[in-house]
């Protein structure tokens, strides 16, 4: 019986995946947990699928979930959670922006009885620039918007590191409509509606700029899209 399942959502991360797997192994091999790593690879075109396949053949506790076409990050995470063999399951990006040793803190909180533990990212003062302050302003605005609409007391809804009690979270997954980045918001809102026990833990976050993957979440199109999806979710919750 597995104790912990760790999901790495991957789409075109050929330069990060192997190092991420190695870092998780360094952390988890020092514990008594029996664990598995699930690479939920989502329609990659840069060779990530080949690297994931190689790693799954090299390590018996590494599983590769492959999709020929892009399903979306949220769908890839749902598939990984459903595939997981452990009662504790979580995900983290393989890019090392959140040091992997911090997942042990989240796992311990699930062991204490929480159903969901969310990592709240805190950034070093030496890692700040103009883009940080824009993203910070948008993040704060989104947090209060979510709090007002849903009474959800989570400061980092879009965090890329969360851990769950699998038994409690499985019924929520089939209620989630979005298959992409709004997946996190739906999951937390619906879990809160169902009365799941949640906790948020601050973790260190080292922001990195990847030239090959420019994340432009501050685009007006994305802001408008999130606004309407959030309003739509509010309407759904009202009639649940």
Tab-separated table of N, CA and C in Angstrom, residues 9 14 21 41 46 71 81 103 138 155 205 217:
chain	number	residue	atom	x	y	z
A	9	UNK	N	2.483	17.573	-12.955
A	9	UNK	CA	1.833	17.922	-14.215
A	9	UNK	C	2.864	18.462	-15.195
A	14	UNK	N	10.699	19.296	-20.883
A	14	UNK	CA	11.775	18.322	-21.079
A	14	UNK	C	13.054	18.715	-20.351
A	21	UNK	N	12.295	14.995	-10.808
A	21	UNK	CA	12.154	13.635	-10.272
A	21	UNK	C	13.278	13.336	-9.287
A	41	UNK	N	1.573	13.733	-18.010
A	41	UNK	CA	2.149	14.458	-19.159
A	41	UNK	C	1.055	14.731	-20.183
A	46	UNK	N	7.870	18.484	-27.088
A	46	UNK	CA	9.305	18.773	-27.020
A	46	UNK	C	10.127	17.591	-26.519
A	71	UNK	N	-4.991	17.892	-22.965
A	71	UNK	CA	-6.254	17.834	-22.241
A	71	UNK	C	-6.464	19.069	-21.376
A	81	UNK	N	-4.760	12.168	-10.005
A	81	UNK	CA	-5.343	11.879	-8.689
A	81	UNK	C	-6.124	10.573	-8.724
A	103	UNK	N	7.215	19.837	0.662
A	103	UNK	CA	6.005	19.015	0.540
A	103	UNK	C	5.803	18.140	1.776
A	138	UNK	N	-2.813	41.658	-8.686
A	138	UNK	CA	-3.874	40.837	-9.274
A	138	UNK	C	-4.244	39.674	-8.358
A	155	UNK	N	-5.484	32.221	0.687
A	155	UNK	CA	-4.787	33.388	0.150
A	155	UNK	C	-4.136	33.140	-1.202
A	205	UNK	N	9.027	30.454	-2.105
A	205	UNK	CA	8.804	30.408	-3.553
A	205	UNK	C	9.879	31.246	-4.228
A	217	UNK	N	-0.064	35.654	-17.475
A	217	UNK	CA	-1.346	35.610	-16.794
A	217	UNK	C	-1.907	37.004	-16.540
